[in-house]
mmCIF file of C-alpha atoms in Angstrom:
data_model
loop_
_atom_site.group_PDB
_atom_site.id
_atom_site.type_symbol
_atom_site.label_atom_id
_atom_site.label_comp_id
_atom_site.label_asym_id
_atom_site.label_seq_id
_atom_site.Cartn_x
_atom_site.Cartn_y
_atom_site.Cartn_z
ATOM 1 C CA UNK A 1 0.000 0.000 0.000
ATOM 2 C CA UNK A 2 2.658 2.320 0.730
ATOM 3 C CA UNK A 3 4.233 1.859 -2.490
ATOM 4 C CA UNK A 4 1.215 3.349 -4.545
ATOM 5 C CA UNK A 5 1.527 6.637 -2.014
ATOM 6 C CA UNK A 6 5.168 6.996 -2.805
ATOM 7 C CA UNK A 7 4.584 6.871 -6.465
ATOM 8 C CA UNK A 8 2.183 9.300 -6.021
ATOM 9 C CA UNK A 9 4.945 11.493 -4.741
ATOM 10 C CA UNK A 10 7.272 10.865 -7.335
ATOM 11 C CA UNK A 11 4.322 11.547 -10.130
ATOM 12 C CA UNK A 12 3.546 14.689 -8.202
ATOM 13 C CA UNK A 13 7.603 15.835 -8.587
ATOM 14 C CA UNK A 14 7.848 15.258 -12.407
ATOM 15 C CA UNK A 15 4.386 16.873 -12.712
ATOM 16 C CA UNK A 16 5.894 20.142 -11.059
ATOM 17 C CA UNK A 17 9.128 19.964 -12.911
ATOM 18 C CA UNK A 18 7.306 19.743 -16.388
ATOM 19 C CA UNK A 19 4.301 21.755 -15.797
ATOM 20 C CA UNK A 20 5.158 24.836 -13.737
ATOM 21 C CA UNK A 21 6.318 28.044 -15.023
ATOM 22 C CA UNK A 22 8.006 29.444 -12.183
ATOM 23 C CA UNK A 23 11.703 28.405 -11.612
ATOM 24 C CA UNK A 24 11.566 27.867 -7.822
ATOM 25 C CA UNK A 25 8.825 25.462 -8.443
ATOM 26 C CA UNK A 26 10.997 23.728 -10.696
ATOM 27 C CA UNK A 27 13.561 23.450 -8.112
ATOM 28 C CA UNK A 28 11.424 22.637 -5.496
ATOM 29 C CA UNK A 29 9.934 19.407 -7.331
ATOM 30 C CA UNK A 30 13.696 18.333 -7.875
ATOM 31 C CA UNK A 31 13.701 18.028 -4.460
ATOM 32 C CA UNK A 32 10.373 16.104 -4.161
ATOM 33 C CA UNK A 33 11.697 13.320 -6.430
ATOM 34 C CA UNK A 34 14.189 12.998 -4.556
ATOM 35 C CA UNK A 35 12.781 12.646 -1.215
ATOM 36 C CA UNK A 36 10.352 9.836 -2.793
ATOM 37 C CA UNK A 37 13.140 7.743 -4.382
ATOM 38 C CA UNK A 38 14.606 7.874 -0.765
ATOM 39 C CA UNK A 39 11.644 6.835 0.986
ATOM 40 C CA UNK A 40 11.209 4.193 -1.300
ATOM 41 C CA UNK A 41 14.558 2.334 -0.914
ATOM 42 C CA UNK A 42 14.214 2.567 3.017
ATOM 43 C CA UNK A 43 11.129 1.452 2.702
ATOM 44 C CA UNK A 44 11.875 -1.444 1.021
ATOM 45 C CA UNK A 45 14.665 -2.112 3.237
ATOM 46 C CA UNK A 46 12.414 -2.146 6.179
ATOM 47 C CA UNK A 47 10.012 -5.126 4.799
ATOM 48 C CA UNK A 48 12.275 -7.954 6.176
ATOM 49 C CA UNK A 49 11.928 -6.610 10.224
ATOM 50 C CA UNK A 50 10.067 -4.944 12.824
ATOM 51 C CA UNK A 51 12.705 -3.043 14.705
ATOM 52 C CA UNK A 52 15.404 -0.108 14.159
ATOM 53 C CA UNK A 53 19.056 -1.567 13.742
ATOM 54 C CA UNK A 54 20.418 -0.620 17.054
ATOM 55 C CA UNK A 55 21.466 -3.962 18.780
ATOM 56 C CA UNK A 56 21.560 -2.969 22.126
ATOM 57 C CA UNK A 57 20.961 -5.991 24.385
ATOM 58 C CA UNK A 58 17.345 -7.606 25.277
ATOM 59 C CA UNK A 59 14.294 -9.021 23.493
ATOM 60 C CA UNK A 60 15.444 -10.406 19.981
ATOM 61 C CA UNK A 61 13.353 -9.190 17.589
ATOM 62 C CA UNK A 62 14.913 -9.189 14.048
ATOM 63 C CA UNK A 63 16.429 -5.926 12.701
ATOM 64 C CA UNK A 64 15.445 -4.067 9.712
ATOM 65 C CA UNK A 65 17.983 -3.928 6.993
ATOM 66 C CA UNK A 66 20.317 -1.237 7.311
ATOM 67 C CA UNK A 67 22.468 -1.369 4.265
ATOM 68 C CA UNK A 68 19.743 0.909 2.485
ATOM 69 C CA UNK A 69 19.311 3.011 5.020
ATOM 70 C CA UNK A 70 23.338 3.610 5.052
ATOM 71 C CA UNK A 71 23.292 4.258 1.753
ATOM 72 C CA UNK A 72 20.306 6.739 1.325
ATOM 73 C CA UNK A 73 22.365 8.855 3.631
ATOM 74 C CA UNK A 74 24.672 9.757 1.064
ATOM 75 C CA UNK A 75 22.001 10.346 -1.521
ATOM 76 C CA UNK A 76 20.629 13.065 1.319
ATOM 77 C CA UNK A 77 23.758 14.588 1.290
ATOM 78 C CA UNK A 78 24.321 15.256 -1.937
ATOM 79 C CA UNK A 79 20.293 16.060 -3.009
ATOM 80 C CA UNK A 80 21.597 19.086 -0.427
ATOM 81 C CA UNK A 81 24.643 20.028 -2.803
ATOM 82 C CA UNK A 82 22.173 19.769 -6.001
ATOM 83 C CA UNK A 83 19.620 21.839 -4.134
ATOM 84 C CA UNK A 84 22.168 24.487 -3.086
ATOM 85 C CA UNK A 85 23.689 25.102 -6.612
ATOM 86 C CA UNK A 86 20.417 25.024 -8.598
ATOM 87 C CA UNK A 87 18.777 27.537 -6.503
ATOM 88 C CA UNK A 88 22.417 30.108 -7.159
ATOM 89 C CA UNK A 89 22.038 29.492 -10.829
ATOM 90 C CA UNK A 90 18.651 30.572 -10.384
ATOM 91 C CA UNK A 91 19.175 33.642 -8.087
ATOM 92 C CA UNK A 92 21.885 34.871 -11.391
ATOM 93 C CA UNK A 93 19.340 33.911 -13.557
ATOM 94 C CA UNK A 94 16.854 36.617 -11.248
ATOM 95 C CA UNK A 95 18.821 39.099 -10.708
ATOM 96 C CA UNK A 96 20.520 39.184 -14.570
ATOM 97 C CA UNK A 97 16.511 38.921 -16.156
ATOM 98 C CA UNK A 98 14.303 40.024 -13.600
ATOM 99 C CA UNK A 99 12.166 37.761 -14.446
ATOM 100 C CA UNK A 100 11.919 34.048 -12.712
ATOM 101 C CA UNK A 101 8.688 32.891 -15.456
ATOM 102 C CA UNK A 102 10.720 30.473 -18.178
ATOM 103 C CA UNK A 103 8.134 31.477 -20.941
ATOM 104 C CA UNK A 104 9.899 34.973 -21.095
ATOM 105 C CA UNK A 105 12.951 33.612 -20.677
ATOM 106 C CA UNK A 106 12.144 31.347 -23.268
ATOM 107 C CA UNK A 107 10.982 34.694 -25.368
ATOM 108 C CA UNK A 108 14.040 36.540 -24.413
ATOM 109 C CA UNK A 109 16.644 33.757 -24.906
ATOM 110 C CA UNK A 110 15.213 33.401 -28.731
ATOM 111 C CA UNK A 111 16.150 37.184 -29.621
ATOM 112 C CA UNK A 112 19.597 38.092 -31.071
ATOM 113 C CA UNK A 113 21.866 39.350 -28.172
ATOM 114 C CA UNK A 114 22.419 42.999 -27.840
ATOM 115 C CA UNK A 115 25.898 44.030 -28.859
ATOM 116 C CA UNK A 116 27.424 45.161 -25.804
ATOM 117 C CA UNK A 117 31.433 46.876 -26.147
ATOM 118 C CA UNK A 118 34.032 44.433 -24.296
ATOM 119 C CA UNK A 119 34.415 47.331 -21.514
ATOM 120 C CA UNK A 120 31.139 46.792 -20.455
ATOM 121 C CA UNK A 121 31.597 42.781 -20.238
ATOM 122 C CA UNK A 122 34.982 42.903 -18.027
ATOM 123 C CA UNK A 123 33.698 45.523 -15.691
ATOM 124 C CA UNK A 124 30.224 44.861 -15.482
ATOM 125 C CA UNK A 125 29.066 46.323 -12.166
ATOM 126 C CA UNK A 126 31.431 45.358 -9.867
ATOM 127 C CA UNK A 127 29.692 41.670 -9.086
ATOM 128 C CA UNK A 128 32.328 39.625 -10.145
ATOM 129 C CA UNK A 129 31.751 37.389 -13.625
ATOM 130 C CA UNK A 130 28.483 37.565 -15.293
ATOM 131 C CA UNK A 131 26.408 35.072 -17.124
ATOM 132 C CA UNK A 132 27.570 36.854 -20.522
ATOM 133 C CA UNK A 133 30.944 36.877 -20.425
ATOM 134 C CA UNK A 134 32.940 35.241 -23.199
ATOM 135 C CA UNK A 135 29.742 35.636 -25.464
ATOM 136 C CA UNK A 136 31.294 37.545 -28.362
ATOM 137 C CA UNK A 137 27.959 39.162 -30.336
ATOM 138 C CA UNK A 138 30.441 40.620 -33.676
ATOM 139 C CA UNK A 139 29.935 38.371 -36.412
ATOM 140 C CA UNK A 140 32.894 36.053 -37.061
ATOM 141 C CA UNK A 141 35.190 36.691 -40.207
ATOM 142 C CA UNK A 142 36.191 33.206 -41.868
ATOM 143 C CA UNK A 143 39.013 34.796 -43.400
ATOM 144 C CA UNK A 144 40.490 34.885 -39.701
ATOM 145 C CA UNK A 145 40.625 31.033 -38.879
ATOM 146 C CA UNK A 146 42.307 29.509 -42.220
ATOM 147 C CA UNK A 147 46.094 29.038 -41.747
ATOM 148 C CA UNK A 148 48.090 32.137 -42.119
ATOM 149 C CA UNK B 1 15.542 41.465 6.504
ATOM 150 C CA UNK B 2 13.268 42.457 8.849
ATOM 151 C CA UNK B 3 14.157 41.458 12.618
ATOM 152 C CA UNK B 4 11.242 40.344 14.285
ATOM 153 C CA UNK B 5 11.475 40.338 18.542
ATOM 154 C CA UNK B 6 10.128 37.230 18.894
ATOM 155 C CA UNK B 7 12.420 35.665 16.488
ATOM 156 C CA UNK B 8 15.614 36.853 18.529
ATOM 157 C CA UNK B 9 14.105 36.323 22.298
ATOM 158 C CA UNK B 10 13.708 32.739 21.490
ATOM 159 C CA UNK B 11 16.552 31.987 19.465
ATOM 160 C CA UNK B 12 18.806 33.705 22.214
ATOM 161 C CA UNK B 13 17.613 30.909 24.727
ATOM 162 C CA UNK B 14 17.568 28.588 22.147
ATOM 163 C CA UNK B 15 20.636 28.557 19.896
ATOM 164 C CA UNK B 16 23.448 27.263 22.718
ATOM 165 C CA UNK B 17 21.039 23.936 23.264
ATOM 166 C CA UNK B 18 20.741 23.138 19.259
ATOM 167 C CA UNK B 19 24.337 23.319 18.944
ATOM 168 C CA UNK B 20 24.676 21.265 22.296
ATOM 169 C CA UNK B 21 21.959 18.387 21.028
ATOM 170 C CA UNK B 22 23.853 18.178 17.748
ATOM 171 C CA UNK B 23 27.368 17.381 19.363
ATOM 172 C CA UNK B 24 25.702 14.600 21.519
ATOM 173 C CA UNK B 25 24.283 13.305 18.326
ATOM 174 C CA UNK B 26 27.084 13.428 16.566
ATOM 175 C CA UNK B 27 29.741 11.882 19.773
ATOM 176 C CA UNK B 28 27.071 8.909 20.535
ATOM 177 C CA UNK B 29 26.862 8.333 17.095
ATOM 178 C CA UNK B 30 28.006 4.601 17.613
ATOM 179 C CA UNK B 31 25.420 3.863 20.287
ATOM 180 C CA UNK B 32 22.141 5.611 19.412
ATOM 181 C CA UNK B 33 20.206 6.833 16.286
ATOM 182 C CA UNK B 34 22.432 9.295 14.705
ATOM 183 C CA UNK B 35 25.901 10.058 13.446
ATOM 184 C CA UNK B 36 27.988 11.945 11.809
ATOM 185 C CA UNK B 37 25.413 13.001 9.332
ATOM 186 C CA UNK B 38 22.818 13.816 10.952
ATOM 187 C CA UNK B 39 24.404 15.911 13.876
ATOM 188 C CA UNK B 40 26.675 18.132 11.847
ATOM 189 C CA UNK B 41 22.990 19.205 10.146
ATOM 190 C CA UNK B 42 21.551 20.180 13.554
ATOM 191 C CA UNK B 43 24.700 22.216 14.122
ATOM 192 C CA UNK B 44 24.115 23.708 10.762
ATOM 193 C CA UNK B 45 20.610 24.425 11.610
ATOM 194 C CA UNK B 46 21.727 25.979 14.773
ATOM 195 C CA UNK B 47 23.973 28.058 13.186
ATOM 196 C CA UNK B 48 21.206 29.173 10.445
ATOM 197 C CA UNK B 49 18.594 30.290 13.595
ATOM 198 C CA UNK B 50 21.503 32.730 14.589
ATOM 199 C CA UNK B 51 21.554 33.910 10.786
ATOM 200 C CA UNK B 52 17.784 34.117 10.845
ATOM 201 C CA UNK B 53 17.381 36.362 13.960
ATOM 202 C CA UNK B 54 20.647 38.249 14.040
ATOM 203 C CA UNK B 55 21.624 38.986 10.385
ATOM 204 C CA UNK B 56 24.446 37.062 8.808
ATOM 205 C CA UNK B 57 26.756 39.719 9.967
ATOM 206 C CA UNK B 58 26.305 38.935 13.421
ATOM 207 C CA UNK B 59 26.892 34.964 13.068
ATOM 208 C CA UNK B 60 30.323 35.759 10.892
ATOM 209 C CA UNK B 61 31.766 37.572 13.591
ATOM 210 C CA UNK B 62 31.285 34.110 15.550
ATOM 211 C CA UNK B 63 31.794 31.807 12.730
ATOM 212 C CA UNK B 64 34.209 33.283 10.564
ATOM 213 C CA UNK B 65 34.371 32.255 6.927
ATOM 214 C CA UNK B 66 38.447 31.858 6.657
ATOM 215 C CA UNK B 67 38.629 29.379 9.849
ATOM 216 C CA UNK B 68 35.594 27.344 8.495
ATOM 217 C CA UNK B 69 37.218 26.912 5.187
ATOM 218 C CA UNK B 70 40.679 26.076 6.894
ATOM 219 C CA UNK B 71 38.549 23.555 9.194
ATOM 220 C CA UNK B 72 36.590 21.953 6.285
ATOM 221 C CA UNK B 73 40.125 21.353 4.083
ATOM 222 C CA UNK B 74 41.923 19.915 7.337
ATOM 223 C CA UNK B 75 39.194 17.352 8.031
ATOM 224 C CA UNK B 76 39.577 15.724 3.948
ATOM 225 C CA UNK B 77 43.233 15.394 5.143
ATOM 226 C CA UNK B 78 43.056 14.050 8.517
ATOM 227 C CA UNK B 79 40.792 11.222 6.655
ATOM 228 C CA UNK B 80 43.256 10.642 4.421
ATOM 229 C CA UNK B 81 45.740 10.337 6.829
ATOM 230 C CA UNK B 82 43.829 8.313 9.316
ATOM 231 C CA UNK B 83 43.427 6.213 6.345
ATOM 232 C CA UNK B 84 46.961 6.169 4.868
ATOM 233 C CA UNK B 85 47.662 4.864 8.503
ATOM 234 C CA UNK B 86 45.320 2.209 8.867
ATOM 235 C CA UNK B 87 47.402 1.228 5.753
ATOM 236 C CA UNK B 88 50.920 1.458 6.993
ATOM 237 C CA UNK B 89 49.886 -0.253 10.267
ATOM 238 C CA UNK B 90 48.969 -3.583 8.017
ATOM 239 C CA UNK B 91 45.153 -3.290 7.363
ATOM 240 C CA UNK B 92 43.398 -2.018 4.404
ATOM 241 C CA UNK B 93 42.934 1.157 3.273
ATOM 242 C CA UNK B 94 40.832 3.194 6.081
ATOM 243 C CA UNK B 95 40.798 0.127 8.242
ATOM 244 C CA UNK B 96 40.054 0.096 11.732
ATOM 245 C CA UNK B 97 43.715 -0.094 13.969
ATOM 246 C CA UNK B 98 42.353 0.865 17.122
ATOM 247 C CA UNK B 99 41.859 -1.356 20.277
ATOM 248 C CA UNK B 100 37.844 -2.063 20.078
ATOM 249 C CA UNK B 101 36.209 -2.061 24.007
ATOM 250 C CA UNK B 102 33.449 -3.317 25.543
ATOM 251 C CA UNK B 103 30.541 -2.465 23.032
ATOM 252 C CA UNK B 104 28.197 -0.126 24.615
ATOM 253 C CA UNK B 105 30.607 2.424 26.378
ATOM 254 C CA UNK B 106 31.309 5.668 24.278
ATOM 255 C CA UNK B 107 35.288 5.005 23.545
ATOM 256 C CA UNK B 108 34.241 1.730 22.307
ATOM 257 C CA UNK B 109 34.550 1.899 18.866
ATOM 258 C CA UNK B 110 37.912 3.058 18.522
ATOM 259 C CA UNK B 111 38.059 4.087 15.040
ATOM 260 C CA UNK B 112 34.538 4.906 14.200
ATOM 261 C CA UNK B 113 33.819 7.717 17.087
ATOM 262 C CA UNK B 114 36.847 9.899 15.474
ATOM 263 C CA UNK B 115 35.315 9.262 11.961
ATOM 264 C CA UNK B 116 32.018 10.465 13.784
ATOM 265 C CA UNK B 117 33.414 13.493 14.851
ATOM 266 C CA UNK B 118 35.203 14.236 11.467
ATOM 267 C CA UNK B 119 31.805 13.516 9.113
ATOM 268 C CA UNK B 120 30.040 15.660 11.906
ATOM 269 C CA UNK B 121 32.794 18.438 11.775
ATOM 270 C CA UNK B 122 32.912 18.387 7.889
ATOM 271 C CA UNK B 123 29.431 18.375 7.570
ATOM 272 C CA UNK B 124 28.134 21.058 9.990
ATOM 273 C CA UNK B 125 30.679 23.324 8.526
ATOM 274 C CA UNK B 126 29.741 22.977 4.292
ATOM 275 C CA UNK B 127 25.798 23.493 5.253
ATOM 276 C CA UNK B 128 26.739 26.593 7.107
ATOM 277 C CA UNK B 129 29.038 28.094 4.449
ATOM 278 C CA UNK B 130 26.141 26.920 1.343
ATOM 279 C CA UNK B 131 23.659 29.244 3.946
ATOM 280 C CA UNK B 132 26.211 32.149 4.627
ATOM 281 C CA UNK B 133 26.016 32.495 1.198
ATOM 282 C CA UNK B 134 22.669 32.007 0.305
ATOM 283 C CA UNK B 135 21.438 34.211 3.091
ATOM 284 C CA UNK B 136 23.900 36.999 2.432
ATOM 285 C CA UNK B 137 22.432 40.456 1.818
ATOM 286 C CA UNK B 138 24.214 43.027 -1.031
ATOM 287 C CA UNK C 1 -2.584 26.016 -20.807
ATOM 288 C CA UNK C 2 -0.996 23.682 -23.626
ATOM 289 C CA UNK C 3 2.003 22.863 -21.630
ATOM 290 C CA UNK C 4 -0.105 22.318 -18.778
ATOM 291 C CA UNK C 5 -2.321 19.808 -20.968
ATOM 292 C CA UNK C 6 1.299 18.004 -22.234
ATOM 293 C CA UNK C 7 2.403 17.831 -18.496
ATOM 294 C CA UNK C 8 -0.708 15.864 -17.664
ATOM 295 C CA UNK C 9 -0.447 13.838 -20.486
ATOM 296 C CA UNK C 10 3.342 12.750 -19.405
ATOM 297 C CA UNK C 11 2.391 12.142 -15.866
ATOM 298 C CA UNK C 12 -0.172 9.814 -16.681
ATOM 299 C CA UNK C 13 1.548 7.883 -19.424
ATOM 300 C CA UNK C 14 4.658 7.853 -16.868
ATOM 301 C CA UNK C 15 2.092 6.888 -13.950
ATOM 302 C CA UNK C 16 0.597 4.170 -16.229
ATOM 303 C CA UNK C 17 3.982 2.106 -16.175
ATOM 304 C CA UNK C 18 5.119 2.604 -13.126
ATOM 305 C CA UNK C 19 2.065 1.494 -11.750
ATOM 306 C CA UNK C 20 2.117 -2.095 -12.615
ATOM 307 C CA UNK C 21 5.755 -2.578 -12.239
ATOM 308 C CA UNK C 22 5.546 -1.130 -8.590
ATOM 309 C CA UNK C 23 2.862 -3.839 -7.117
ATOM 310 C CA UNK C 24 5.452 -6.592 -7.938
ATOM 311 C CA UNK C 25 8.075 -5.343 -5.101
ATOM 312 C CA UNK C 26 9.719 -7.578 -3.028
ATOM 313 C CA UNK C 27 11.772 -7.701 -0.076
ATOM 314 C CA UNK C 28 15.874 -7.237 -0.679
ATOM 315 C CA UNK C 29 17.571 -10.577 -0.393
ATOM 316 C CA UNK C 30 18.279 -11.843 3.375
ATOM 317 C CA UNK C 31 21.746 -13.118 3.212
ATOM 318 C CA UNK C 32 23.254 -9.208 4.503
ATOM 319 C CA UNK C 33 20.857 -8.605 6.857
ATOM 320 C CA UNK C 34 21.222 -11.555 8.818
ATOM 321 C CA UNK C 35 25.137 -11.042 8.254
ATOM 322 C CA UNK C 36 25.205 -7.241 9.060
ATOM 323 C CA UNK C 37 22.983 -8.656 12.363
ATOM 324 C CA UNK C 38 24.824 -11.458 13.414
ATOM 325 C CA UNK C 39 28.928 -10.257 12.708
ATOM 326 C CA UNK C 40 28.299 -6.432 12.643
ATOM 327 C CA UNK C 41 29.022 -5.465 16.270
ATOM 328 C CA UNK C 42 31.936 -7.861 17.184
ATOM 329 C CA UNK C 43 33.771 -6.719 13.927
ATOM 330 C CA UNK C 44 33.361 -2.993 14.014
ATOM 331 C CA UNK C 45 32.743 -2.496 17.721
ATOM 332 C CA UNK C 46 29.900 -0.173 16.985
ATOM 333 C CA UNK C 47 26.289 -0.722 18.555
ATOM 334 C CA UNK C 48 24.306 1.025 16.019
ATOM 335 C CA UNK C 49 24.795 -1.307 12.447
ATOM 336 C CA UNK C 50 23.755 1.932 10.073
ATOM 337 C CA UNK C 51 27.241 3.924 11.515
ATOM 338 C CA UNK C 52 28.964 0.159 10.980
ATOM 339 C CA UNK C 53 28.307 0.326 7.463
ATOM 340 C CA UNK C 54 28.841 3.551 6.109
ATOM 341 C CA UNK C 55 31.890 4.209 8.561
ATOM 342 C CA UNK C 56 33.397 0.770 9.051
ATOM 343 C CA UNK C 57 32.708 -1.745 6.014
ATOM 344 C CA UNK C 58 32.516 1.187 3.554
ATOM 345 C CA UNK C 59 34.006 4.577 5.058
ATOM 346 C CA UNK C 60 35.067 4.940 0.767
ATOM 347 C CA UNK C 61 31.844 5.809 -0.367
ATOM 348 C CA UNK C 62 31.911 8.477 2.478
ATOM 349 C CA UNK C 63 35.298 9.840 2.019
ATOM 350 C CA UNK C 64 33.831 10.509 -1.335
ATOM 351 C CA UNK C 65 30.634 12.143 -0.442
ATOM 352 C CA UNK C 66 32.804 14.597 1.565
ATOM 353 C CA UNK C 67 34.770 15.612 -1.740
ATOM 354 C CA UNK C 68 31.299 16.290 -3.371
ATOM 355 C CA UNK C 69 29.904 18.425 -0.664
ATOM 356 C CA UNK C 70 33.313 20.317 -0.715
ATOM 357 C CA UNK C 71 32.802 20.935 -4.270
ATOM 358 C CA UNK C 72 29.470 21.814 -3.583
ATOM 359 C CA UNK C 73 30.211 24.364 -0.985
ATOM 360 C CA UNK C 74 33.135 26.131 -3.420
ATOM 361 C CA UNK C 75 30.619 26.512 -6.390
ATOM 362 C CA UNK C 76 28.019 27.918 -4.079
ATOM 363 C CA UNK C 77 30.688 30.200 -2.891
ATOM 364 C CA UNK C 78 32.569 31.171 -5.851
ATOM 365 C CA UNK C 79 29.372 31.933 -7.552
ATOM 366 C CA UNK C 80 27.395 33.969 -4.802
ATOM 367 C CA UNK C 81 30.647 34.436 -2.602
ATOM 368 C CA UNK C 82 30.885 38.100 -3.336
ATOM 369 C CA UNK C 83 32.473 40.551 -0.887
ATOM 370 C CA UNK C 84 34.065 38.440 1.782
#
């Protein structure tokens, strides 16, 4: 039975990460998918007992697994590190667009860039590198590349 | 961001017993529920309740950024070299070559309660620099 | 509305085979638990069998972990870092 709810879960992740506009919904059903693939392995772990794998002395009542239980700890971990950098890219996403919707992004990403000087590129504003740097918007000249 | 009173009254009482509860989760990792893991993120959520109620300013004059950096790189190279000698001293490669004890004391483990405190040390410290960051105001 | 209508459409087709594969689970095999349960405290020393694995039978996986959340913690800082 508990199966069915934690498929629910994961169904209700992928639904947010497909079908939501907003970027910090996206990044918030990331995290949802993961949480229900972890459940799902320490669930499954913990079919073959009835008691937490501590093995302190006393009534002998066989332990749950713990080798999933060891491993989803990792997996915890580093859904933290995943979080953590997806939601920066998105705050320099914010704060170079303004905008967080990815249907105007979508809109603006499909426009020719602006030509901006190389001045303006190295010393932007004084935050330290930008999303456009090394984007060069003059239009190459194949005369340039052949061997001299 | 707006400091609300009843935010700082009760993190002021509140704070010193987070960061107490996650060291005994992290030191009796080997006899109890918990671990490395899992205590170095209550120390990280005690340090983010300072953050919350104080301003970040406030916890980096307690937590500085250079000597939790310095911390973080010494713990990947005290495992190494707790594991370089577990190697030397004719086990495998992080192997345990402590004395074990009676199981159920705290210096039982030998080898695993100093792992404990490393993971614990390591971990606490990352999660507060990833919020320090997050949480910082231009 | 017609990438809500596409979403929906994904979810269930998705939903439709997971479905029947997820009644079928099954227990994990019983040979490590009854290993882990009988051997794991006289060989590590450690009470609690979860700290036994991931520190004693297979502290590499978490010596690894640690390099990831380092890396982690430097991209979140060299990309939001700023003044300090």
């Amino acid at each position: 039975m508990a199966q069915y709810l934690i498929l629910a879960l994961f169904l209700l992740g992928v639904w947010g990460l497909v079908g939501k506009h907003n970027l910090i919904k996206k990044v918030i059903s990331l995290s949802l998918i993961n949480s229900a693939l972890i459940t799902l392995f320490v669930y499954l772990g913990s079919l073959s007992g009835s008691t937490a794998p501590i093995m302190l002395g006393g009534l002998e009542a066989p332990v749950v697994d713990p080798l999933p239980q060891a491993l989803t700890l990792t997996t915890i971990v580093i859904g933290i590190c995943l979080t953590a950098l997806a939601l920066v890219l998105v705050a320099r996403i914010y704060r170079h667009h303004g905008t967080l919707d990815i249907r105007r992004l979508e809109k603006a990403g499909s426009e020719p860039p602006p030509a901006e000087s190389e001045a303006a590129g190295e010393h932007g504003s004084g935050r330290g590198p930008t999303i456009t740097d090394g984007l060069d918007s003059r239009p190459t000249d194949p005369g340039e590349d052949g061997p001299a | 961001m707006k400091n609300s009173e009843l935010v700082d009254i009760i993190s002021r009482k509140l704070v010193p017993y987070i960061l107490l509860f996650g060291f005994y989760l992290i030191s009796y990792g080997h006899l109890s529920p918990g671990g490395g893991f899992q205590g170095g993120v209550v120390l990280a959520s005690g340090v983010t309740l300072l953050c919350l109620s104080r301003g970040v300013e406030t916890a980096l004059r307690s937590f500085p950024v250079g000597r939790m950096g310095l911390a973080e790189s010494f713990v990947f190279f005290a495992i190494l070299a707790i594991g370089i000698l577990g190697l030397l001293l004719g086990r495998h490669f992080l192997g345990n070559f402590l004395p074990l004890g009676q199981a159920g004391e705290v210096p039982s483990a030998g080898f695993i309660f100093f792992l404990n405190l490393l993971i614990g040390l390591k971990v606490g410290v990352g999660i507060s620099l990833i919020l320090f960051a997050l949480l910082r105001e231009e | 509305m017609r990438r809500t209508l596409l979403s929906l459409a994904l979810v269930l087709a998705l939903g439709a085979v997971l479905v029947v594969g997820i009644g079928k689970v099954a227990s994990p095999p019983e040979l490590l638990r009854s290993y882990f349960a009988s051997h794991g405290v006289e060989e590590t020393g450690s009470v609690n069998l979860v700290s036994s694995i991931y520190l004693g039978y297979r502290a590499f996986d978490t010596m690894g972990e640690t390099v990831v959340l380092f890396l982690a913690v430097a991209g979140v800082m060299a990309l939001q870092g700023g003044r300090q």
